[in-house]
Tab-separated table of C-alpha atoms and ligand atoms in Angstrom:
chain	number	residue	atom	x	y	z
A	18	MET	CA	-65.593	4.980	39.955
A	19	ALA	CA	-69.039	6.639	40.177
A	20	PRO	CA	-68.990	10.125	41.848
A	21	THR	CA	-70.937	8.985	44.885
A	22	GLU	CA	-68.559	6.060	45.316
A	23	HIS	CA	-65.661	8.472	44.927
A	24	ARG	CA	-67.105	10.796	47.560
A	25	ARG	CA	-67.784	7.855	49.845
A	26	SER	CA	-64.182	6.597	49.531
A	27	ARG	CA	-62.871	10.102	50.321
A	28	VAL	CA	-65.084	10.265	53.382
A	29	LEU	CA	-63.870	6.788	54.397
A	30	ALA	CA	-60.233	7.891	53.903
A	31	PHE	CA	-60.887	10.900	56.098
A	32	LEU	CA	-62.438	8.769	58.774
A	33	LEU	CA	-59.546	6.373	58.648
A	34	VAL	CA	-57.076	9.275	59.082
A	35	LEU	CA	-59.105	10.380	62.108
A	36	ALA	CA	-59.131	6.851	63.461
A	37	ALA	CA	-55.370	6.555	62.964
A	38	GLN	CA	-54.818	9.815	64.770
A	39	SER	CA	-56.887	8.902	67.712
A	40	VAL	CA	-54.793	5.727	68.048
A	41	ALA	CA	-51.393	7.251	67.768
A	42	LEU	CA	-51.524	10.812	68.787
A	43	PRO	CA	-52.292	12.752	71.968
A	44	ALA	CA	-53.619	16.341	71.768
A	45	GLY	CA	-50.961	18.484	70.138
A	46	ALA	CA	-49.056	15.506	68.781
A	47	ALA	CA	-48.167	17.361	65.623
A	48	ASP	CA	-45.640	19.057	67.923
A	49	THR	CA	-42.116	17.777	68.091
A	50	TRP	CA	-41.231	16.273	71.431
A	51	VAL	CA	-37.703	15.999	72.750
A	52	ILE	CA	-36.736	13.193	75.088
A	53	PRO	CA	-33.250	13.847	76.500
A	54	ALA	CA	-31.421	10.754	77.826
A	55	ALA	CA	-28.190	10.211	79.690
A	56	LYS	CA	-27.636	7.178	77.396
A	57	ILE	CA	-29.457	5.688	74.434
A	58	TYR	CA	-29.163	2.146	73.182
A	59	PRO	CA	-30.532	2.503	69.596
A	60	ALA	CA	-30.447	-1.281	69.108
A	61	PRO	CA	-28.838	-4.251	70.813
A	62	ASP	CA	-25.805	-4.397	68.546
A	63	VAL	CA	-25.338	-0.626	68.065
A	64	ALA	CA	-22.924	1.421	70.177
A	65	PRO	CA	-24.763	3.520	72.807
A	66	ILE	CA	-25.054	7.281	72.513
A	67	GLU	CA	-24.067	9.263	75.534
A	68	ASP	CA	-25.925	12.466	76.354
A	69	GLY	CA	-28.442	11.876	73.621
A	70	VAL	CA	-31.838	13.068	72.488
A	71	VAL	CA	-34.682	11.434	70.698
A	72	LEU	CA	-37.089	13.674	68.715
A	73	VAL	CA	-40.598	12.412	68.210
A	74	ARG	CA	-43.285	13.762	65.907
A	75	ALA	CA	-46.708	12.325	65.054
A	76	GLY	CA	-45.877	9.057	66.803
A	77	ARG	CA	-42.626	8.437	64.994
A	78	ILE	CA	-39.003	8.944	65.763
A	79	THR	CA	-37.548	11.741	63.609
A	80	TYR	CA	-34.074	11.938	65.101
A	81	VAL	CA	-31.698	10.042	67.385
A	82	GLY	CA	-28.299	11.314	68.272
A	83	THR	CA	-26.152	13.357	70.609
A	84	ARG	CA	-27.762	16.440	72.093
A	85	GLY	CA	-25.005	18.601	70.660
A	86	SER	CA	-25.692	17.680	67.040
A	87	ALA	CA	-29.511	17.713	67.227
A	88	LYS	CA	-31.467	20.365	65.340
A	89	ILE	CA	-34.266	20.922	67.793
A	90	PRO	CA	-37.121	23.157	66.510
A	91	LYS	CA	-37.772	26.203	68.693
A	92	SER	CA	-41.388	25.101	69.182
A	93	ALA	CA	-40.384	21.640	70.418
A	94	LYS	CA	-41.568	20.559	73.839
A	95	THR	CA	-39.363	18.641	76.246
A	96	SER	CA	-40.623	15.447	77.912
A	97	ASP	CA	-40.713	15.304	81.717
A	98	CYS	CA	-38.973	11.925	81.425
A	99	ALA	CA	-35.416	13.089	80.975
A	100	GLY	CA	-32.047	11.706	82.032
A	101	GLY	CA	-32.514	7.969	81.976
A	102	VAL	CA	-31.289	5.161	79.791
A	103	LEU	CA	-33.451	5.000	76.733
A	104	THR	CA	-34.079	2.101	74.388
A	105	ALA	CA	-36.802	0.589	72.234
A	106	GLY	CA	-40.054	-0.387	74.004
A	107	PHE	CA	-40.059	-3.990	75.164
A	108	GLN	CA	-42.240	-6.866	73.992
A	109	ASN	CA	-43.421	-9.562	76.353
A	110	SER	CA	-44.292	-12.411	73.998
A	111	HIS	CA	-46.006	-14.590	76.607
A	112	VAL	CA	-48.752	-12.962	78.718
A	113	HIS	CA	-52.401	-13.763	79.537
A	114	PHE	CA	-55.369	-11.568	80.212
A	115	ILE	CA	-57.177	-14.199	82.325
A	116	GLU	CA	-57.231	-12.819	85.814
A	117	PRO	CA	-60.580	-11.548	87.257
A	118	ARG	CA	-59.294	-7.963	86.907
A	119	TRP	CA	-59.791	-8.214	83.126
A	120	GLU	CA	-63.351	-9.464	83.231
A	121	ASP	CA	-65.941	-7.441	81.322
A	122	ALA	CA	-63.219	-5.300	79.779
A	123	ALA	CA	-65.805	-3.769	77.457
A	124	HIS	CA	-67.541	-2.002	80.388
A	125	LYS	CA	-65.033	-1.706	83.183
A	126	PRO	CA	-64.058	1.845	84.118
A	127	ALA	CA	-61.094	2.978	81.936
A	128	ALA	CA	-59.074	4.045	84.939
A	129	GLU	CA	-59.328	0.617	86.462
A	130	LEU	CA	-58.142	-1.103	83.269
A	131	ALA	CA	-55.363	1.462	82.880
A	132	GLN	CA	-54.166	0.759	86.365
A	133	SER	CA	-54.225	-3.001	85.811
A	134	LEU	CA	-52.244	-2.593	82.552
A	135	GLN	CA	-49.731	-0.429	84.383
A	136	GLU	CA	-49.277	-2.840	87.235
A	137	MET	CA	-48.886	-5.908	85.070
A	138	LEU	CA	-47.174	-4.572	82.013
A	139	THR	CA	-46.307	-0.936	81.308
A	140	ARG	CA	-44.518	-0.214	84.547
A	141	TYR	CA	-42.025	-2.881	83.384
A	142	GLY	CA	-41.577	-1.204	79.957
A	143	PHE	CA	-43.772	-3.546	77.875
A	144	THR	CA	-45.176	-1.511	75.009
A	145	THR	CA	-46.173	-4.607	73.058
A	146	VAL	CA	-47.533	-7.867	74.474
A	147	PHE	CA	-48.571	-11.181	72.917
A	148	ASP	CA	-51.405	-12.844	74.789
A	149	THR	CA	-50.976	-16.526	74.296
A	150	ALA	CA	-54.527	-17.667	75.171
A	151	SER	CA	-57.364	-15.903	76.906
A	152	ASP	CA	-61.121	-15.286	76.638
A	153	GLN	CA	-60.828	-13.876	73.116
A	154	ALA	CA	-63.831	-11.589	72.996
A	155	ASN	CA	-62.776	-9.983	76.242
A	156	THR	CA	-59.157	-9.422	75.173
A	157	VAL	CA	-60.328	-7.999	71.806
A	158	ALA	CA	-62.631	-5.625	73.754
A	159	LEU	CA	-59.699	-4.487	75.935
A	160	ARG	CA	-57.561	-3.991	72.834
A	161	ALA	CA	-60.316	-1.957	71.151
A	162	ARG	CA	-60.566	0.464	74.100
A	163	ILE	CA	-56.770	0.957	74.074
A	164	GLU	CA	-56.747	1.545	70.323
A	165	LYS	CA	-59.555	4.133	70.628
A	166	GLY	CA	-57.342	6.044	73.083
A	167	GLU	CA	-59.823	5.525	75.877
A	168	VAL	CA	-57.436	3.443	77.987
A	169	ARG	CA	-53.641	3.955	78.022
A	170	GLY	CA	-51.918	0.666	77.441
A	171	PRO	CA	-49.612	-1.425	75.259
A	172	ARG	CA	-50.202	-2.827	71.784
A	173	ILE	CA	-51.947	-6.162	72.300
A	174	PHE	CA	-51.700	-9.137	70.034
A	175	THR	CA	-53.635	-12.276	70.931
A	176	VAL	CA	-54.014	-15.915	69.846
A	177	GLY	CA	-57.540	-15.840	71.271
A	178	LEU	CA	-58.852	-19.194	72.430
A	179	ALA	CA	-56.259	-21.972	72.448
A	180	LEU	CA	-56.751	-25.373	70.770
A	181	PHE	CA	-56.522	-28.434	73.097
A	182	PRO	CA	-56.568	-32.179	72.484
A	183	PRO	CA	-60.053	-33.695	72.925
A	184	ASP	CA	-60.827	-33.954	76.695
A	185	GLY	CA	-57.493	-32.268	77.131
A	186	ILE	CA	-58.021	-29.100	79.190
A	187	PRO	CA	-55.033	-29.220	81.608
A	188	SER	CA	-55.794	-29.563	85.317
A	189	TYR	CA	-54.106	-26.263	86.124
A	190	LEU	CA	-56.767	-24.467	84.026
A	191	HIS	CA	-59.788	-26.042	85.692
A	192	ASP	CA	-60.235	-22.967	87.939
A	193	LEU	CA	-61.000	-20.716	84.917
A	194	PRO	CA	-64.576	-19.403	84.634
A	195	PRO	CA	-66.873	-22.189	83.416
A	196	GLN	CA	-68.199	-20.052	80.488
A	197	MET	CA	-64.634	-19.688	79.270
A	198	LEU	CA	-63.798	-23.378	79.661
A	199	ALA	CA	-66.956	-24.200	77.656
A	200	ARG	CA	-65.735	-22.124	74.738
A	201	MET	CA	-62.241	-23.672	74.511
A	202	HIS	CA	-61.590	-25.513	71.217
A	203	GLN	CA	-60.855	-29.235	71.496
A	204	PRO	CA	-60.904	-30.310	67.819
A	205	ARG	CA	-61.237	-33.977	67.016
A	206	THR	CA	-60.570	-33.770	63.304
A	207	ALA	CA	-58.448	-31.760	60.901
A	208	GLU	CA	-61.578	-29.987	59.623
A	209	GLU	CA	-62.610	-29.020	63.165
A	210	ALA	CA	-59.092	-27.658	63.762
A	211	ARG	CA	-59.274	-25.541	60.588
A	212	ALA	CA	-62.714	-24.259	61.598
A	213	ALA	CA	-61.487	-23.321	65.067
A	214	VAL	CA	-58.505	-21.423	63.561
A	215	ARG	CA	-60.787	-19.613	61.096
A	216	ALA	CA	-63.282	-18.679	63.848
A	217	ASN	CA	-60.446	-17.265	66.022
A	218	ILE	CA	-58.944	-15.229	63.242
A	219	ALA	CA	-62.342	-13.915	62.127
A	220	ALA	CA	-62.899	-12.735	65.764
A	221	GLY	CA	-59.606	-10.845	65.790
A	222	ALA	CA	-56.861	-13.374	66.673
A	223	ASP	CA	-53.321	-12.687	65.483
A	224	GLY	CA	-52.124	-16.329	65.570
A	225	THR	CA	-52.942	-19.762	66.988
A	226	LYS	CA	-51.942	-21.491	70.207
A	227	LEU	CA	-51.742	-25.279	70.383
A	228	PHE	CA	-51.543	-27.371	73.497
A	229	LEU	CA	-49.895	-30.531	72.142
A	230	HIS	CA	-49.530	-32.618	75.282
A	231	THR	CA	-51.691	-31.935	78.314
A	232	SER	CA	-52.506	-33.511	81.623
A	233	PRO	CA	-56.240	-33.047	82.319
A	234	ARG	CA	-55.982	-35.221	85.436
A	235	GLN	CA	-53.218	-36.556	87.660
A	236	GLY	CA	-51.233	-39.244	85.779
A	237	VAL	CA	-53.145	-38.764	82.502
A	238	ILE	CA	-51.517	-37.409	79.322
A	239	THR	CA	-53.541	-36.545	76.287
A	240	THR	CA	-51.945	-35.680	72.944
A	241	MET	CA	-53.138	-33.681	69.987
A	242	SER	CA	-52.936	-35.910	66.862
A	243	PRO	CA	-50.375	-34.846	64.205
A	244	GLU	CA	-53.174	-34.480	61.622
A	245	VAL	CA	-55.187	-32.117	63.752
A	246	ALA	CA	-52.096	-30.103	64.753
A	247	ARG	CA	-50.882	-29.945	61.155
A	248	ALA	CA	-54.262	-28.731	59.870
A	249	ALA	CA	-54.358	-26.015	62.469
A	250	VAL	CA	-50.804	-24.891	61.478
A	251	GLU	CA	-51.575	-24.921	57.773
A	252	GLU	CA	-54.752	-22.890	58.227
A	253	THR	CA	-52.960	-20.342	60.440
A	254	HIS	CA	-50.109	-20.024	57.951
A	255	ALA	CA	-52.578	-19.617	55.043
A	256	HIS	CA	-53.785	-16.519	56.939
A	257	GLY	CA	-50.208	-15.236	57.150
A	258	LYS	CA	-50.028	-15.774	60.924
A	259	LEU	CA	-47.868	-17.729	63.323
A	260	VAL	CA	-48.447	-20.748	65.560
A	261	MET	CA	-47.327	-20.863	69.155
A	262	ALA	CA	-47.264	-24.118	71.079
A	263	HIS	CA	-47.085	-25.223	74.644
A	264	PRO	CA	-44.499	-27.978	74.434
A	265	THR	CA	-44.676	-29.651	77.907
A	266	THR	CA	-42.507	-32.595	76.945
A	267	LEU	CA	-39.589	-33.340	74.568
A	268	GLU	CA	-41.955	-35.606	72.629
A	269	ALA	CA	-44.436	-32.793	72.166
A	270	MET	CA	-41.586	-30.587	71.116
A	271	ARG	CA	-40.707	-33.041	68.316
A	272	LEU	CA	-44.414	-33.063	67.338
A	273	ALA	CA	-44.284	-29.231	67.215
A	274	LEU	CA	-41.297	-29.475	64.886
A	275	ASP	CA	-42.935	-32.085	62.688
A	276	VAL	CA	-46.068	-30.002	62.173
A	277	ASP	CA	-44.163	-26.723	61.585
A	278	VAL	CA	-45.012	-24.731	64.737
A	279	ASP	CA	-43.259	-21.347	64.855
A	280	VAL	CA	-42.816	-20.436	68.521
A	281	LEU	CA	-42.461	-22.602	71.613
A	282	VAL	CA	-43.809	-20.718	74.572
A	283	HIS	CA	-41.683	-22.625	77.174
A	284	THR	CA	-38.618	-24.738	77.583
A	285	THR	CA	-39.382	-28.253	78.867
A	286	LEU	CA	-39.225	-28.872	82.576
A	287	GLY	CA	-38.319	-32.189	84.174
A	288	GLU	CA	-37.085	-33.958	81.004
A	289	LYS	CA	-34.755	-36.875	81.795
A	290	SER	CA	-32.467	-36.187	78.830
A	291	PRO	CA	-31.234	-32.916	77.314
A	292	TRP	CA	-32.441	-31.743	73.884
A	293	ASP	CA	-30.656	-33.810	71.298
A	294	ALA	CA	-28.598	-32.592	68.373
A	295	VAL	CA	-31.164	-33.774	65.741
A	296	THR	CA	-34.034	-31.948	67.435
A	297	LEU	CA	-31.887	-28.781	67.893
A	298	ALA	CA	-30.775	-28.793	64.236
A	299	GLY	CA	-34.383	-29.293	63.122
A	300	MET	CA	-35.536	-26.321	65.286
A	301	LYS	CA	-32.886	-24.164	63.826
A	302	SER	CA	-33.613	-25.027	60.208
A	303	ALA	CA	-37.368	-24.566	60.813
A	304	HIS	CA	-36.652	-21.084	62.313
A	305	MET	CA	-38.478	-22.066	65.463
A	306	SER	CA	-38.289	-19.534	68.362
A	307	ILE	CA	-38.305	-20.203	72.064
A	308	ILE	CA	-39.623	-18.244	75.061
A	309	PRO	CA	-37.719	-19.610	78.081
A	310	THR	CA	-40.093	-18.567	81.029
A	311	PHE	CA	-37.408	-19.521	83.571
A	312	LYS	CA	-39.074	-17.693	86.428
A	313	LEU	CA	-42.294	-19.587	85.942
A	314	TRP	CA	-40.685	-22.944	86.732
A	315	GLY	CA	-39.660	-21.971	90.272
A	316	TYR	CA	-43.053	-20.308	90.778
A	317	GLU	CA	-44.872	-23.510	89.744
A	318	LEU	CA	-42.699	-25.881	91.679
A	319	LYS	CA	-43.106	-23.807	94.858
A	320	LYS	CA	-46.869	-24.410	94.657
A	321	ASP	CA	-46.080	-28.084	95.136
A	322	ASP	CA	-43.573	-27.390	98.000
A	323	VAL	CA	-40.661	-28.860	95.943
A	324	PRO	CA	-37.448	-28.336	97.961
A	325	ALA	CA	-35.196	-25.492	96.798
A	326	SER	CA	-32.330	-27.793	95.873
A	327	VAL	CA	-34.590	-29.826	93.557
A	328	VAL	CA	-35.971	-26.632	91.978
A	329	GLU	CA	-32.410	-25.509	91.359
A	330	THR	CA	-31.525	-28.823	89.646
A	331	LEU	CA	-34.654	-28.780	87.438
A	332	VAL	CA	-34.311	-25.081	86.449
A	333	SER	CA	-30.611	-25.556	85.700
A	334	ALA	CA	-31.603	-28.338	83.282
A	335	THR	CA	-33.781	-25.847	81.405
A	336	PHE	CA	-30.775	-23.414	81.301
A	337	ARG	CA	-28.853	-26.164	79.425
A	338	GLU	CA	-31.779	-26.598	76.990
A	339	LEU	CA	-31.672	-22.852	76.151
A	340	GLN	CA	-27.856	-22.856	75.971
A	341	ALA	CA	-27.946	-25.682	73.429
A	342	PHE	CA	-30.575	-23.796	71.456
A	343	ILE	CA	-28.564	-20.563	71.479
A	344	ALA	CA	-25.473	-22.534	70.435
A	345	VAL	CA	-27.271	-23.419	67.169
A	346	HIS	CA	-28.237	-19.696	66.848
A	347	GLY	CA	-31.847	-20.222	67.674
A	348	GLN	CA	-34.061	-17.167	68.177
A	349	VAL	CA	-35.000	-16.381	71.831
A	350	LEU	CA	-38.076	-14.269	72.658
A	351	PHE	CA	-38.649	-12.720	76.053
A	352	GLY	CA	-41.756	-13.839	77.882
A	353	THR	CA	-42.907	-14.544	81.406
A	354	ASP	CA	-46.387	-16.080	81.343
A	355	VAL	CA	-47.490	-13.136	83.416
A	356	GLY	CA	-51.246	-13.069	84.044
A	357	TYR	CA	-51.174	-16.838	84.487
A	358	MET	CA	-48.306	-16.154	86.920
A	359	HIS	CA	-49.687	-13.678	89.479
A	360	ASP	CA	-46.206	-12.387	90.368
A	361	TYR	CA	-45.860	-9.611	87.722
A	362	ASP	CA	-42.222	-8.554	88.348
A	363	PRO	CA	-39.920	-9.729	85.533
A	364	THR	CA	-36.674	-8.912	87.449
A	365	ASP	CA	-36.005	-12.597	88.248
A	366	GLU	CA	-36.498	-13.543	84.629
A	367	TYR	CA	-33.672	-11.230	83.598
A	368	VAL	CA	-31.445	-12.583	86.380
A	369	LEU	CA	-32.170	-16.171	85.358
A	370	MET	CA	-31.558	-15.385	81.650
A	371	ALA	CA	-28.171	-13.943	82.592
A	372	LYS	CA	-27.473	-16.958	84.796
A	373	ALA	CA	-28.259	-19.206	81.814
A	374	GLY	CA	-25.509	-17.393	79.957
A	375	MET	CA	-27.385	-14.722	77.967
A	376	SER	CA	-25.576	-11.378	77.694
A	377	PRO	CA	-27.403	-8.045	78.150
A	378	THR	CA	-27.220	-7.605	74.379
A	379	GLN	CA	-28.957	-10.993	73.865
A	380	ILE	CA	-31.596	-10.193	76.506
A	381	LEU	CA	-32.243	-6.756	74.834
A	382	GLU	CA	-32.595	-8.573	71.486
A	383	SER	CA	-35.174	-10.959	72.972
A	384	LEU	CA	-37.198	-7.902	74.150
A	385	THR	CA	-36.915	-5.753	70.990
A	386	THR	CA	-35.371	-6.729	67.637
A	387	ALA	CA	-36.120	-10.493	67.888
A	388	PRO	CA	-39.898	-10.219	68.353
A	389	ALA	CA	-40.061	-7.411	65.772
A	390	ALA	CA	-38.298	-9.745	63.274
A	391	ARG	CA	-40.368	-12.740	64.262
A	392	TRP	CA	-43.678	-10.869	63.590
A	393	LYS	CA	-42.280	-9.124	60.489
A	394	GLU	CA	-42.418	-5.618	62.077
A	395	ASP	CA	-38.675	-4.998	62.005
A	396	ALA	CA	-38.949	-2.106	59.525
A	397	LYS	CA	-40.986	-0.080	62.101
A	398	HIS	CA	-40.464	-1.636	65.555
A	399	GLY	CA	-37.755	-2.800	67.894
A	400	GLN	CA	-35.202	-0.031	67.348
A	401	VAL	CA	-34.703	3.578	68.239
A	402	ALA	CA	-34.193	4.914	64.742
A	403	PRO	CA	-35.632	7.653	62.486
A	404	GLY	CA	-38.960	6.470	60.872
A	405	PHE	CA	-39.572	3.857	63.562
A	406	ALA	CA	-42.603	3.937	65.888
A	407	ALA	CA	-41.844	5.960	69.006
A	408	ASP	CA	-42.390	2.975	71.298
A	409	LEU	CA	-39.755	3.659	73.896
A	410	VAL	CA	-38.722	2.714	77.385
A	411	VAL	CA	-36.601	4.875	79.690
A	412	LEU	CA	-34.785	2.939	82.423
A	413	ALA	CA	-33.538	4.511	85.672
A	414	ALA	CA	-30.155	2.798	85.336
A	415	ASP	CA	-28.071	0.907	82.778
A	416	PRO	CA	-29.096	-2.724	82.129
A	417	PHE	CA	-25.649	-3.488	80.666
A	418	GLU	CA	-24.229	-2.862	84.148
A	419	ASP	CA	-26.846	-4.959	85.904
A	420	VAL	CA	-29.595	-6.853	84.037
A	421	LYS	CA	-31.982	-6.168	86.927
A	422	ASN	CA	-32.150	-2.631	85.515
A	423	PHE	CA	-34.251	-3.943	82.550
A	424	ALA	CA	-37.089	-3.924	85.098
A	425	ASN	CA	-36.160	-0.526	86.605
A	426	VAL	CA	-38.392	1.556	84.397
A	427	LYS	CA	-38.878	5.373	84.676
A	428	CYS	CA	-41.330	5.692	81.836
A	429	ALA	CA	-42.697	4.092	78.686
A	430	PHE	CA	-44.083	5.600	75.529
A	431	ARG	CA	-46.278	4.122	72.836
A	432	ALA	CA	-46.262	5.981	69.518
A	433	GLY	CA	-44.791	8.875	71.409
A	434	VAL	CA	-47.585	8.930	74.031
A	435	PRO	CA	-46.587	8.358	77.671
A	436	ILE	CA	-48.261	5.126	78.809
A	437	PHE	CA	-46.371	4.909	82.028
A	438	SER	CA	-44.323	7.231	84.214
A	439	ARG	CA	-43.239	7.044	87.764
A	440	PRO	CA	-44.498	7.347	90.444
A	441	ILE	CA	-46.552	4.164	90.078
A	442	LEU	CA	-50.254	4.797	90.586
A	443	SER	CA	-51.371	1.656	92.280
A	444	THR	CA	-52.863	0.046	95.309
A	445	GLU	CA	-49.337	-0.330	96.732
A	446	ALA	CA	-48.831	1.302	100.130
A	447	PRO	CA	-47.325	4.787	99.829
B	530	ZN	ZN1	-48.911	-19.271	79.279
């Protein structure tokens, strides 16, 4: 290496260190921080620690254990957020940044964005979110401002612009801004699908979202051809990323399985028959994951004034789909479709997951260790353990006593930095 090159690479390394610090650390983050908790759930399948402490330094967890056995440096500072039930930060694997409040994220005042992020996500303990389709440039701009430390918010992953069948933008998306609708990919050939995937990834996408069956108009169903879908999946996998799909119907689910999709972002609503054994076995052997989005179904059906008893019957059928999937040890990821769904509160989703038969341990997995494993981050995320990222949530009460407490959040930390703490700063009446 020539001396100038050497010097340049050292300067670059120094700049990268600075950049990394501005992402992860607040002023004085070289300090050790102590977060005392009444109870800590280090991981879903690990016994809780009563009267515990977590020590955090430079964005990472350095110690987890009982307060009595902790070696706390004299210079350590104690967090204001003490006394709750602490666990790993949650991931919502199905969100959208598509409401008007996110428009022009590159220029919107930081405080406004921070408040929106708090209202939709961080006040519910989401320290990582996966945006499963939005106006990509805008979401990437939002993410950049968070990563620069300008706006406090969660880690954001995005699939960018979704891929639809030709003339297949679903009717429920027709209200989106026309400039966004115009940019949506509707590949007609395998090569167009590959090009769309490459363009998304080059612009910062972390995966691909396929709409396999859509209804652009009342009574019309359009389908993505297997060749186009397969090409999109192969191109995404070649970049080391995952494909998420909107299944809509059992038939589309089988297509998703055939073309090797990784994550289904919903169960299927209104199917006449339950998921069959062959499909379930195929999903299991293909390591396909599912995001149930139970609350969304009632929310959607209410728009059409469907009677409560019919809603109950339809949603119960989706419980049985998930139960059959869990019975074959399929991986469940937590997600709500929030952002598309204007009701941000995930409490009902936890209640419905429990009603479908999921234990608090399984729900905690879907929020923490399962998404970390799915996106190959399980060596650094999803647990409260030494060496792991200090992405943490502190709940006001124990979710193992009542699953509603998963939404009863006192504070949330990302890389040791508080990104939410009560009281909630919002437009809510005092
Ligand atoms: Zn969605």
